Short mmCIF file of C-alpha atoms in Angstrom, two decimals:
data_model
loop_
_atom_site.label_atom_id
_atom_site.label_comp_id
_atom_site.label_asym_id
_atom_site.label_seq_id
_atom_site.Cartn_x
_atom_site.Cartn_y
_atom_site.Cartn_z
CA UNK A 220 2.29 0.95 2.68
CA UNK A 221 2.54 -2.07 0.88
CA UNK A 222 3.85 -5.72 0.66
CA UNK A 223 6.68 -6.19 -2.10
CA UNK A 224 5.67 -8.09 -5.24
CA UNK A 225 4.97 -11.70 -5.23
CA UNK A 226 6.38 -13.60 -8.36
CA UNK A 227 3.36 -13.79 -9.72
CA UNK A 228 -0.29 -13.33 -9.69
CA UNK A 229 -0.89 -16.50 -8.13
CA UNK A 230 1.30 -15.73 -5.34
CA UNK A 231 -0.23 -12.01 -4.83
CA UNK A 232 -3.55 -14.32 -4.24
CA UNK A 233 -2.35 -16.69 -1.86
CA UNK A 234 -0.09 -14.02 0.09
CA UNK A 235 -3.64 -12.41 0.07
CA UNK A 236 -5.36 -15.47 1.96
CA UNK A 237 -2.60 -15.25 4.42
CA UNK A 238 -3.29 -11.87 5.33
CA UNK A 239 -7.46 -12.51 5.42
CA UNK A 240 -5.97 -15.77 7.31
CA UNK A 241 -4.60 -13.57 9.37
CA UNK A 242 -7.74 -11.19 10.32
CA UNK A 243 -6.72 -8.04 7.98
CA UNK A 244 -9.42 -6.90 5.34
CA UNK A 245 -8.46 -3.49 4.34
CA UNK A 246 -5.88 -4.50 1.07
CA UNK A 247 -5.79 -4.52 -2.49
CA UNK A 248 -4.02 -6.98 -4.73
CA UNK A 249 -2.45 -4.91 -7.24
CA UNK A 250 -3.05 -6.41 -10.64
CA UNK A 251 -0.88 -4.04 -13.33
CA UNK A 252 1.72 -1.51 -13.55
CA UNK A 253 5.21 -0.55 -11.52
CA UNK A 254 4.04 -2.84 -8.36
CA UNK A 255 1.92 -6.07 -10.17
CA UNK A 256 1.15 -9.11 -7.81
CA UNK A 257 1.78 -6.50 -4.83
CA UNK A 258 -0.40 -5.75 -1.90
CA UNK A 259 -1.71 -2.56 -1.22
CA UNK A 260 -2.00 -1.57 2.39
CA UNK A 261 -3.47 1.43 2.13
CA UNK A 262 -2.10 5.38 1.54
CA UNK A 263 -2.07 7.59 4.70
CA UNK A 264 -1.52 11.69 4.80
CA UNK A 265 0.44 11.23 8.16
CA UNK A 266 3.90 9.26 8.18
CA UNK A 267 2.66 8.19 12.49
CA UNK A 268 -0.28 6.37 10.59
CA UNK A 269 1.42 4.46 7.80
CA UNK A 270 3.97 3.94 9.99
CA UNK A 271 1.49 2.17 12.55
CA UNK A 272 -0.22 0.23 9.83
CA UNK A 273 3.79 -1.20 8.87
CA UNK A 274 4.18 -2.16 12.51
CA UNK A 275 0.61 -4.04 12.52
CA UNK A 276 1.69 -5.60 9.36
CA UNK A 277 5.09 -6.69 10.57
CA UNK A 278 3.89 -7.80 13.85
CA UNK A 279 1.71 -10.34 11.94
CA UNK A 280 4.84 -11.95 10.24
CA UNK A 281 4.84 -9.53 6.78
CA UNK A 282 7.74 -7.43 5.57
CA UNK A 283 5.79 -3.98 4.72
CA UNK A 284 7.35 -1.19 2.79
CA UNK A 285 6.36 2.22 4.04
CA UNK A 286 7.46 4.45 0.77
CA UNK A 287 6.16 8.01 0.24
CA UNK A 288 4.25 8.69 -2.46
CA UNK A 289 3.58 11.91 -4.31
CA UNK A 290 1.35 12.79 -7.03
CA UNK A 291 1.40 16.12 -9.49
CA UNK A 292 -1.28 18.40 -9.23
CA UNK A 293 -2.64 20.88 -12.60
CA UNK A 294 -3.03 24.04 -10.80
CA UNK A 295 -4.28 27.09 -12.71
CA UNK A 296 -4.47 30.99 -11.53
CA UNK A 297 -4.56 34.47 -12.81
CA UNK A 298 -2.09 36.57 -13.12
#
């Protein structure tokens, strides 16, 4: 779950004092790669809890994005 990128990393900050503004602590101001100057709501294992945290989010005048996200694995046996 996250908040879509700001224009810049000025705006990442001060979309981040609206959300301390706002009581939430739990974020993360994302600083480089694919999502720079977004906000990181946090990842979740079960779609009910992300999409819970989107609703708190949105309830508090934000637009979250609830997006899966998968990751790749090295997994070794023995034939």
């Amino acid at each position: 779950v996250h908040l879509p990128p700001a224009a810049d990393g000025n705006g990442a900050l001060q979309i981040a004092r609206s959300l301390t503004a706002r009581g939430v602590r739990d974020y993360y101001v994302v600083s480089t790669g694919e999502l720079a100057n977004s906000i990181s709501l946090g990842t979740y294992r079960e779609l009910r809890n992300a999409e819970l945290r989107r609703d708190q989010l949105a309830a508090l005048g934000f637009n979250p994005i609830l997006e899966p996200r998968t990751e790749q694995v090295r997994q070794w046996w023995i034939d």
